[in-house]
Each structure stands twice: as C-alpha cells, then as structure tokens.
Coordinates of N, CA and C and ligand atoms in Angstrom, one line a residue:
X1 N -14.1 28.7 11.5 CA -12.6 28.8 11.0 C -12.0 29.6 12.5
X2 N -12.1 30.0 13.0 CA -11.5 30.0 14.9 C -11.2 28.1 15.0
X3 N -12.1 27.3 15.1 CA -11.6 26.2 15.4 C -10.8 25.8 14.5
X4 N -10.2 26.1 13.5 CA -9.4 25.4 12.5 C -8.3 26.3 13.6
X5 N -8.3 27.8 13.2 CA -7.0 27.6 13.8 C -6.4 27.7 15.0
X6 N -7.2 27.0 15.9 CA -7.4 26.6 17.4 C -6.3 25.4 17.1
X7 N -7.1 24.4 16.9 CA -7.0 23.1 16.1 C -5.4 23.0 15.6
X8 N -5.4 23.4 14.4 CA -3.9 23.5 14.3 C -2.7 24.0 15.0
X9 N -2.9 24.8 15.6 CA -1.9 25.2 17.1 C -1.7 24.7 18.0
X10 N -3.0 24.0 18.5 CA -3.1 22.8 19.8 C -2.0 21.0 18.5
X11 N -2.6 21.2 17.5 CA -2.7 19.8 17.1 C -1.8 19.5 16.3
X12 N -2.2 20.8 15.0 CA -1.8 21.1 13.4 C -2.4 20.3 12.9
X13 N -3.8 19.8 13.2 CA -4.5 19.4 12.5 C -5.6 19.4 12.5
X14 N -6.6 19.8 11.8 CA -8.5 19.5 12.1 C -9.2 19.0 10.8
X15 N -10.1 18.2 11.5 CA -11.3 17.5 10.8 C -12.5 18.2 10.8
X16 N -12.4 19.3 9.9 CA -14.0 19.9 9.6 C -15.1 19.9 8.4
X17 N -15.9 18.7 9.8 CA -16.5 18.1 8.9 C -18.2 19.4 8.4
X18 N -18.6 18.9 7.2 CA -19.4 20.0 6.5 C -18.9 21.0 6.3
X19 N -17.8 21.3 5.6 CA -17.8 22.4 5.0 C -17.5 22.6 3.8
X20 N -18.2 21.8 2.9 CA -19.2 22.2 1.9 C -20.8 21.7 1.7
X21 N -21.4 21.7 1.9 CA -23.2 21.5 1.7 C -23.4 20.5 0.8
X22 N -24.3 19.5 0.8 CA -23.8 18.0 -0.5 C -24.5 19.0 -1.7
X23 N -25.5 19.6 -1.9 CA -25.2 20.3 -2.8 C -23.9 21.7 -3.6
X24 N -23.2 22.0 -2.7 CA -21.8 22.1 -3.5 C -20.2 21.4 -3.7
X25 N -20.7 21.0 -2.6 CA -20.2 19.2 -3.5 C -20.4 18.8 -5.1
X26 N -21.7 18.5 -4.9 CA -22.6 17.8 -6.4 C -22.2 19.0 -7.4
X27 N -21.7 20.1 -7.0 CA -21.9 21.7 -8.1 C -20.1 21.3 -8.2
X28 N -19.2 21.3 -7.2 CA -17.4 20.4 -7.4 C -17.2 19.7 -8.5
X29 N -18.1 18.9 -7.9 CA -18.3 17.1 -8.7 C -18.7 17.6 -10.4
X30 N -19.6 18.2 -10.7 CA -19.9 18.8 -12.4 C -18.9 19.3 -13.0
X31 N -17.5 19.5 -11.6 CA -16.4 20.5 -12.6 C -15.1 19.8 -13.3
X32 N -16.1 18.6 -12.4 CA -14.5 17.0 -13.0 C -14.1 17.0 -14.4
X33 N -13.3 16.9 -14.7 CA -13.3 17.0 -16.2 C -13.3 15.4 -16.9
X34 N -13.6 15.2 -18.2 CA -13.4 13.9 -18.3 C -12.4 13.4 -18.7
X35 N -11.3 13.9 -18.7 CA -9.8 13.3 -19.0 C -9.2 13.2 -17.6
X36 N -8.1 12.5 -17.1 CA -7.8 12.6 -16.0 C -6.2 12.2 -16.5
X37 N -5.0 12.6 -15.7 CA -4.1 12.4 -16.0 C -3.7 11.7 -15.1
X38 N -2.7 10.4 -14.9 CA -1.5 9.6 -14.3 C -1.6 11.0 -13.3
X39 N -1.0 10.7 -12.0 CA 0.0 11.7 -10.8 C 1.6 10.5 -10.8
X40 N 2.0 11.9 -10.2 CA 3.2 11.1 -10.8 C 4.1 11.5 -9.2
X41 N 5.7 11.3 -9.5 CA 6.3 11.3 -8.1 C 7.5 12.2 -8.2
X42 N 8.2 13.0 -7.6 CA 8.8 13.0 -7.8 C 10.1 14.4 -8.5
X43 N 10.7 14.5 -8.0 CA 11.6 15.6 -8.9 C 11.3 16.4 -10.2
X44 N 11.0 17.5 -11.1 CA 10.6 18.3 -11.9 C 11.3 17.3 -13.5
X45 N 12.8 17.3 -12.4 CA 13.6 17.1 -13.8 C 13.6 15.0 -14.1
X46 N 13.1 14.7 -12.5 CA 12.7 13.1 -12.6 C 12.2 12.6 -12.4
X47 N 10.5 13.0 -13.1 CA 9.3 12.5 -12.8 C 9.0 11.4 -13.3
X48 N 8.7 10.5 -11.8 CA 8.4 9.5 -12.1 C 7.3 9.0 -12.2
X49 N 6.8 7.7 -13.3 CA 5.3 7.8 -12.8 C 5.0 6.4 -13.0
X50 N 5.0 6.7 -10.7 CA 5.3 5.5 -10.0 C 4.6 5.3 -9.3
X51 N 3.8 4.0 -10.2 CA 2.3 3.2 -9.6 C 2.5 2.6 -8.8
X52 N 3.9 2.5 -7.9 CA 3.9 1.3 -6.8 C 3.7 2.3 -5.6
X53 N 3.4 3.6 -5.9 CA 3.2 4.5 -4.7 C 2.4 4.6 -4.5
X54 N 2.2 5.5 -6.0 CA 0.6 5.7 -6.0 C 0.0 5.1 -7.4
X55 N -1.1 5.6 -7.3 CA -2.3 4.8 -8.7 C -3.4 5.9 -8.9
X56 N -3.8 7.1 -7.8 CA -4.8 7.6 -8.3 C -4.0 8.2 -9.8
X57 N -5.6 9.4 -10.1 CA -5.1 10.2 -11.2 C -5.7 11.2 -11.2
X58 N -5.3 12.2 -11.5 CA -5.1 14.0 -11.2 C -5.6 14.7 -12.2
X59 N -6.2 16.0 -11.8 CA -6.5 17.0 -12.3 C -6.6 18.8 -12.0
X60 N -5.4 18.8 -12.2 CA -5.5 20.5 -11.7 C -6.3 21.4 -11.7
X61 N -6.7 22.1 -10.4 CA -7.6 22.7 -10.5 C -7.2 24.7 -11.1
X62 N -8.3 25.4 -11.8 CA -7.4 26.5 -12.6 C -8.7 27.4 -12.2
X63 N -8.5 28.5 -12.9 CA -9.7 29.1 -12.5 C -10.4 29.0 -14.1
X64 N -11.4 29.3 -14.3 CA -12.3 29.5 -15.1 C -12.6 27.9 -15.5
X65 N -12.6 26.8 -14.6 CA -13.4 25.5 -14.6 C -14.8 25.6 -14.2
X66 N -15.7 27.1 -13.5 CA -16.5 26.4 -13.1 C -16.8 27.4 -12.1
X67 N -18.0 27.5 -11.2 CA -18.2 28.8 -10.4 C -18.0 28.1 -8.9
X68 N -18.1 26.7 -8.9 CA -17.9 26.0 -8.5 C -16.9 26.0 -7.4
X69 N -15.7 25.5 -8.4 CA -14.2 25.8 -8.4 C -13.4 27.6 -7.7
X70 N -14.5 27.8 -8.8 CA -14.0 29.7 -8.4 C -14.4 29.3 -6.8
X71 N -15.6 29.1 -6.6 CA -16.2 29.5 -4.5 C -14.7 28.8 -4.0
X72 N -14.7 27.3 -4.4 CA -13.8 27.1 -3.5 C -12.3 27.5 -3.7
X73 N -11.8 27.9 -4.5 CA -10.5 28.8 -4.5 C -10.4 30.4 -3.1
X74 N -11.7 30.2 -3.1 CA -11.9 31.9 -2.2 C -12.3 31.3 -1.2
X75 N -12.3 30.2 -1.1 CA -12.5 29.7 0.2 C -11.7 29.1 1.2
X76 N -10.1 28.6 0.6 CA -9.0 28.1 0.6 C -8.2 29.9 0.8
X77 N -9.0 30.7 0.2 CA -7.8 32.0 0.1 C -8.9 32.7 1.6
X78 N -9.5 32.2 1.9 CA -9.9 32.8 3.6 C -9.0 31.8 4.2
X79 N -8.5 30.8 4.1 CA -8.5 29.9 5.0 C -6.3 30.3 5.2
X80 N -6.1 30.4 3.8 CA -4.3 31.2 4.1 C -4.3 32.5 4.7
X81 N -5.8 33.3 4.7 CA -5.2 34.9 5.2 C -5.3 34.4 6.9
X82 N -6.0 33.4 7.4 CA -6.2 33.2 8.8 C -4.9 32.4 9.1
X83 N -4.4 32.1 8.1 CA -3.2 31.3 8.8 C -2.4 32.0 8.6
X84 N -1.5 32.5 7.9 CA -1.2 33.9 7.6 C -1.1 34.8 9.2
X85 N -2.4 35.3 9.5 CA -2.4 36.2 10.1 C -2.0 36.0 12.0
X86 N -2.5 34.8 11.8 CA -2.0 33.8 12.7 C -0.9 32.9 13.7
X87 N -0.3 32.5 12.0 CA 1.2 31.9 12.8 C 2.4 32.4 12.0
X88 N 1.5 33.3 11.3 CA 2.9 34.2 10.1 C 3.3 33.0 9.4
X89 N 2.7 32.1 9.1 CA 3.5 31.4 8.2 C 3.9 31.7 6.4
X90 N 3.6 33.3 6.2 CA 4.0 33.6 4.5 C 3.3 33.3 4.0
X91 N 2.5 31.9 4.0 CA 2.1 30.8 2.8 C 1.3 31.7 2.3
X92 N 1.9 31.7 0.2 CA 1.1 32.8 -0.3 C 0.7 31.9 -1.6
X93 N 0.9 31.1 -1.8 CA 0.2 30.6 -3.3 C -0.6 29.2 -2.7
X94 N -1.4 29.3 -3.3 CA -2.1 27.4 -3.4 C -2.3 27.0 -4.7
X95 N -2.1 25.6 -4.8 CA -2.6 24.7 -5.6 C -3.1 23.6 -5.4
X96 N -3.8 23.1 -5.8 CA -4.5 22.0 -5.6 C -5.2 21.0 -6.8
X97 N -5.5 19.7 -6.9 CA -6.1 18.8 -7.8 C -7.0 17.6 -7.7
X98 N -8.2 18.1 -9.0 CA -9.0 17.1 -8.3 C -8.4 15.8 -8.3
X99 N -8.5 14.8 -7.4 CA -7.8 13.1 -7.5 C -8.7 12.3 -7.6
X100 N -8.6 11.3 -8.4 CA -9.6 10.0 -8.6 C -9.2 8.6 -8.3
X101 N -9.5 7.9 -7.2 CA -9.2 7.1 -7.2 C -10.3 6.1 -7.2
X102 N -9.5 5.4 -8.2 CA -10.4 3.5 -8.8 C -10.2 2.6 -7.7
X103 N -11.2 1.9 -7.4 CA -11.3 0.3 -6.7 C -9.8 0.0 -6.7
X104 N -9.7 -0.3 -5.8 CA -7.8 -0.5 -6.1 C -7.0 0.7 -6.0
X105 N -7.2 1.5 -6.3 CA -7.0 2.7 -6.0 C -5.6 3.3 -5.0
X106 N -4.3 3.7 -4.5 CA -4.2 3.9 -3.0 C -2.8 4.8 -3.7
X107 N -2.1 5.2 -2.7 CA -1.1 6.6 -2.0 C -0.3 5.6 -0.8
X108 N 0.6 5.3 -0.9 CA 1.5 4.9 -0.1 C 1.9 5.7 1.0
X109 N 2.2 5.6 2.1 CA 2.6 6.5 3.0 C 3.6 7.4 2.5
X110 N 3.9 8.5 2.5 CA 4.6 9.6 2.2 C 4.5 10.7 3.6
X111 N 5.3 12.4 3.1 CA 5.2 13.1 3.5 C 5.0 14.3 2.4
X112 N 3.8 15.1 2.6 CA 3.8 15.9 0.8 C 4.9 16.8 1.1
X113 N 5.6 16.9 1.6 CA 6.8 18.2 1.9 C 8.1 17.1 0.8
X114 N 8.0 16.5 0.4 CA 9.2 15.6 0.0 C 9.7 16.5 -1.7
X115 N 10.8 16.0 -2.0 CA 12.0 16.2 -3.0 C 11.3 17.6 -3.8
X116 N 11.6 18.7 -3.7 CA 11.5 19.5 -4.7 C 9.9 20.1 -4.1
X117 N 9.9 19.9 -3.1 CA 8.1 20.2 -3.2 C 8.2 20.6 -1.6
X118 N 9.6 20.7 -0.7 CA 9.8 21.4 0.4 C 8.9 22.6 0.9
X119 N 8.7 23.6 -0.1 CA 7.9 24.8 0.4 C 6.1 24.5 0.8
X120 N 5.8 23.3 0.4 CA 5.0 22.7 1.1 C 4.5 23.0 2.7
X121 N 3.6 23.6 2.8 CA 3.3 24.1 4.3 C 2.3 23.4 5.4
X122 N 1.1 23.5 4.7 CA -0.1 23.3 4.7 C -1.1 22.1 3.9
X123 N -1.4 21.2 4.2 CA -2.3 20.3 3.1 C -3.8 20.9 3.6
X124 N -4.4 20.3 2.9 CA -6.2 21.0 2.8 C -6.4 19.3 2.2
X125 N -7.4 18.3 1.9 CA -7.7 17.5 1.6 C -9.4 17.3 1.7
X126 N -9.7 17.5 0.6 CA -11.8 17.8 0.3 C -11.9 16.7 -0.3
X127 N -13.3 16.1 0.9 CA -13.9 14.7 0.1 C -14.9 14.7 -0.5
X128 N -15.1 14.6 -1.6 CA -16.4 13.9 -2.1 C -17.5 12.7 -2.6
X129 N -17.1 12.3 -1.4 CA -17.9 11.4 -1.8 C -19.6 10.7 -0.9
X130 N -20.4 10.8 -0.9 CA -21.7 10.3 -0.6 C -21.8 8.8 -0.4
X131 N -22.3 8.5 0.7 CA -22.5 7.2 1.2 C -21.3 6.5 1.6
X132 N -19.9 7.1 2.3 CA -19.3 5.9 2.6 C -19.3 4.7 3.3
X133 N -19.0 3.7 3.2 CA -19.1 3.1 4.3 C -17.8 2.3 4.7
X134 N -17.2 1.5 5.5 CA -16.9 0.5 6.2 C -15.8 -0.1 5.3
X135 N -16.9 -1.3 4.3 CA -16.6 -2.0 3.6 C -15.7 -1.3 2.8
X136 N -16.0 0.2 2.2 CA -15.7 1.0 0.5 C -14.4 1.2 0.9
X137 N -14.0 1.3 2.9 CA -11.9 1.5 2.7 C -11.3 2.5 2.4
X138 N -10.4 2.6 1.3 CA -10.0 3.9 1.3 C -9.5 4.7 1.9
X139 N -9.6 4.7 3.7 CA -9.5 5.5 3.8 C -7.5 6.3 4.2
X140 N -8.0 7.5 4.4 CA -6.8 8.5 4.9 C -6.5 8.0 6.3
X141 N -4.9 7.3 6.5 CA -4.4 7.6 7.9 C -3.2 8.6 8.0
X142 N -3.2 8.9 8.7 CA -2.3 10.1 9.4 C -1.3 9.7 11.1
X143 N -0.3 9.1 10.5 CA 0.7 8.7 11.3 C 1.1 10.6 11.8
X144 N 1.8 10.1 13.3 CA 2.5 11.2 13.3 C 4.5 11.0 12.9
X145 N 5.5 11.9 13.4 CA 7.1 11.4 13.1 C 7.3 10.5 13.5
X146 N 6.6 10.1 14.8 CA 7.7 8.6 15.1 C 6.5 7.5 14.7
X147 N 5.6 7.8 14.2 CA 5.1 6.4 13.1 C 4.1 6.4 13.7
X148 N 3.4 6.4 15.1 CA 2.4 6.3 15.8 C 0.8 6.9 14.8
X149 N -0.4 6.5 15.0 CA -1.1 6.2 13.9 C -1.9 7.4 15.2
X150 N -2.3 8.8 13.8 CA -3.0 9.6 14.7 C -4.6 9.5 14.5
X151 N -5.0 9.1 13.3 CA -6.2 9.3 12.9 C -6.4 8.1 11.7
X152 N -7.6 7.5 11.6 CA -7.4 7.0 10.3 C -9.6 7.7 9.6
X153 N -9.3 8.3 8.9 CA -10.3 8.9 8.3 C -11.3 8.6 7.3
X154 N -12.4 8.0 7.1 CA -13.2 7.7 5.6 C -13.3 9.1 5.3
X155 N -12.9 9.0 3.4 CA -13.1 10.2 2.9 C -14.6 10.9 2.8
X156 N -15.1 10.7 3.6 CA -16.5 11.3 3.9 C -16.7 12.8 3.0
X157 N -17.8 12.6 2.2 CA -18.4 14.0 1.8 C -18.5 15.8 2.6
X158 N -18.0 16.7 2.0 CA -18.1 17.3 2.2 C -17.4 18.1 3.8
X159 N -16.3 16.9 4.0 CA -15.1 16.5 5.2 C -14.0 17.4 4.3
X160 N -13.8 18.4 5.4 CA -12.3 18.8 4.4 C -10.8 19.0 5.7
X161 N -10.1 17.9 5.2 CA -9.0 17.5 6.5 C -7.3 18.8 6.1
X162 N -7.3 19.6 7.1 CA -6.3 20.0 7.6 C -4.8 20.0 8.1
X163 N -3.7 19.9 7.4 CA -3.1 19.7 8.1 C -1.0 19.9 8.1
X164 N -0.4 19.8 8.7 CA 0.6 21.1 8.1 C 1.7 20.0 7.6
X165 N 1.9 20.1 6.6 CA 2.1 19.3 5.4 C 3.9 18.6 6.3
X166 N 4.3 19.3 6.7 CA 6.0 18.3 7.6 C 6.1 17.6 8.3
X167 N 4.8 17.7 9.8 CA 4.1 16.7 10.3 C 3.5 15.2 10.5
X168 N 2.8 15.4 9.2 CA 2.0 13.9 9.7 C 2.4 13.2 8.0
X169 N 3.1 12.1 8.1 CA 3.4 10.8 7.3 C 1.3 10.5 7.0
X170 N 1.1 10.6 5.9 CA -0.2 9.3 5.5 C 0.2 9.0 4.4
X171 N -1.3 8.1 4.6 CA -1.2 7.3 3.2 C -3.0 6.8 3.3
X172 N -3.5 6.5 1.8 CA -4.6 6.0 1.4 C -4.4 4.8 1.0
X173 N -5.6 4.2 1.7 CA -5.5 3.0 1.3 C -6.3 2.8 0.0
X174 N -5.6 1.2 0.1 CA -7.1 1.0 -1.1 C -8.1 1.3 -1.1
X175 N -8.9 1.8 -1.8 CA -10.5 2.5 -2.0 C -10.8 0.6 -2.6
X176 N -12.4 0.7 -2.3 CA -12.7 -0.2 -2.8 C -13.8 -0.2 -3.7
X177 N -14.1 1.6 -4.0 CA -14.8 2.0 -5.2 C -14.8 3.1 -4.9
X178 N -15.0 3.8 -6.0 CA -14.3 5.2 -6.7 C -14.6 6.2 -6.1
X179 N -13.1 7.1 -5.4 CA -13.1 7.9 -4.5 C -12.4 9.3 -5.2
X180 N -13.5 10.4 -4.7 CA -13.2 11.6 -5.1 C -13.0 12.7 -4.2
X181 N -10.9 13.4 -4.5 CA -10.9 14.0 -3.6 C -10.5 15.8 -4.1
X182 N -10.5 16.7 -3.6 CA -9.5 17.7 -3.7 C -8.1 18.0 -3.4
X183 N -7.0 17.4 -3.4 CA -5.9 17.4 -2.4 C -5.9 19.2 -3.1
X184 N -5.4 20.1 -1.9 CA -3.8 21.4 -2.0 C -3.2 21.4 -1.2
X185 N -2.4 22.6 -1.7 CA -1.2 22.7 -0.4 C -1.0 24.2 -0.7
X186 N -0.5 24.6 0.6 CA -0.2 26.2 0.6 C 1.3 26.6 0.6
X187 N 1.8 27.3 -0.4 CA 3.1 27.2 -0.5 C 4.0 28.1 0.2
X188 N 5.0 28.2 0.7 CA 5.5 30.0 1.1 C 6.6 30.3 0.3
X189 N 6.1 30.3 -0.8 CA 7.2 30.6 -1.7 C 6.9 30.0 -3.6
X190 N 6.9 30.7 -4.9 CA 6.7 30.9 -5.7 C 7.5 29.0 -6.3
X191 N 7.0 28.7 -7.3 CA 7.4 27.9 -8.4 C 9.0 28.8 -8.4
X192 N 9.9 28.1 -9.1 CA 10.9 28.6 -9.6 C 11.6 27.9 -11.0
X193 N 11.4 28.8 -12.0 CA 12.3 27.9 -12.9 C 12.7 26.9 -13.4
X194 N 13.4 26.4 -12.4 CA 13.7 24.9 -12.5 C 13.3 23.8 -11.0
X195 N 12.1 24.4 -10.5 CA 11.6 23.3 -9.5 C 10.2 23.9 -9.6
X196 N 9.7 23.7 -10.5 CA 8.1 23.6 -11.0 C 7.7 22.1 -10.0
X197 N 6.6 22.3 -9.7 CA 5.3 21.4 -8.4 C 5.7 20.1 -9.9
X198 N 5.9 19.2 -8.8 CA 6.4 17.8 -9.7 C 5.4 16.6 -9.6
X199 N 4.2 17.3 -9.0 CA 3.2 16.2 -9.1 C 2.5 16.1 -10.3
X200 N 2.6 16.4 -11.6 CA 1.5 16.6 -12.7 C 0.7 15.4 -13.4
Ligands
AKG301 O1 -7.1 11.7 -0.7 C1 -6.5 11.8 0.2 O2 -6.8 11.9 1.2 C2 -4.7 12.2 0.9 C3 -4.2 12.4 -1.1 C4 -2.5 12.6 -0.6 O3 -2.3 12.9 0.2 C5 -1.9 13.6 -1.9 O4 -2.6 13.9 -2.4 O5 -1.1 13.9 -1.3
FE2_302 FE1 -0.4 13.1 0.6

C-alpha cells in the first residue's frame, strides 16, 4: 500500500503486480456472469452504443455476486481509505465492472472522466488473463496529457493498474484473444438523479 501511495504521489499511477494470487483470480473469474451487456458511452440521457469507440462487454460488480467479489471490493475499500488519508481526495464511492473483450475488441483513446463522469478521480484496472503473450496484443497504452506514451501494459493476470483518472488518456489495443478485466473508479461524490453513471 505504501508503494501505491508513493507512486501516485510521484507519478500519478502505479502498476501493482500480483495484487491477487492466481487462485484468487480464478475465484473472481468464477463470479463472472453468463450474460454480458454491450458497453455504452455518453451521458445518461443520450447514451450511445458507440461501437466505433469501444466494443467490449461489461457487467457491473455488486454485492452478493460471490465471496471473491466481496474480497475484491474490500481490497478496494482499503485503497480508498489510504488514498483519502494521504491525498485528502474525498473519495467516497467505488464503482466497477467486469469487462470482456473478445478477439478484435478494443477501446479507443479516452479519459475516464468524460461527460457526466467528471467526478471520477482514481481509476483501477485489474487483469485476469493467464499466460498473456506478445502476439495476444490487447495492451493498455497509457498517455500523458501531451500525448506522449507513458507505458504499454499487457493485461497480465493478477496485475492492478491504478491511475489518476484526469491525467492519463489511455486506449485498449485490439486483442487477439479473450481478455478479462475489472475496471473501476473512485468518485468524489454520489450519483445524482440526473447524472447517473453513464457506462451501463
Ligand atoms: O481494460 C483496460 O485495460 C482499460 C479499460 C478502460 O479504459 C475503461 O474501461 O475505461
Ligand atoms: Fe478507461
């Protein structure tokens, strides 16, 4: 946890390898649904099924989806507390979804705090893909606000990537095989009536 806080302070992001064990990853994958929804982009009142921007499918995390999900959410709660304690970020909510990218799926360059999601402050992406090889592609490419590439991350099992949502545009390159992850966001305030989370 100290490494995370230090790296966020210095660089604004942190790559936490082996955040969960292989066994824990398997338990989490077992909590994934049989049915997935096409991911959306846009404000709640003008939700676009914009398959030219992203083509993954998602399923929101909630309580009672299994012990592994509960454990994952409590680990995120620890991160939330530590971030608040050190940075006074005032984060008080975490929302997250499983994401499934099938062969050819991608998510073009974007910031996570776009229209209607301005209160997303800290992003987490957790990967659940065993034996990921270079030819499998599907890397996360992370940029700074000037457009320079900061890092290119294979979606390696057990890896948690944490970054300040407003500072790092990023994209998921088309994957050559099924790619599973949990993307999540710590927010600064609650969801209001006319500004429900947009990605459904
Ligand atoms: O899966 C990833 O590597 C990142 C996903 C992402 O950028 C998002 O869901 O906003
Ligand atoms: Fe994103």
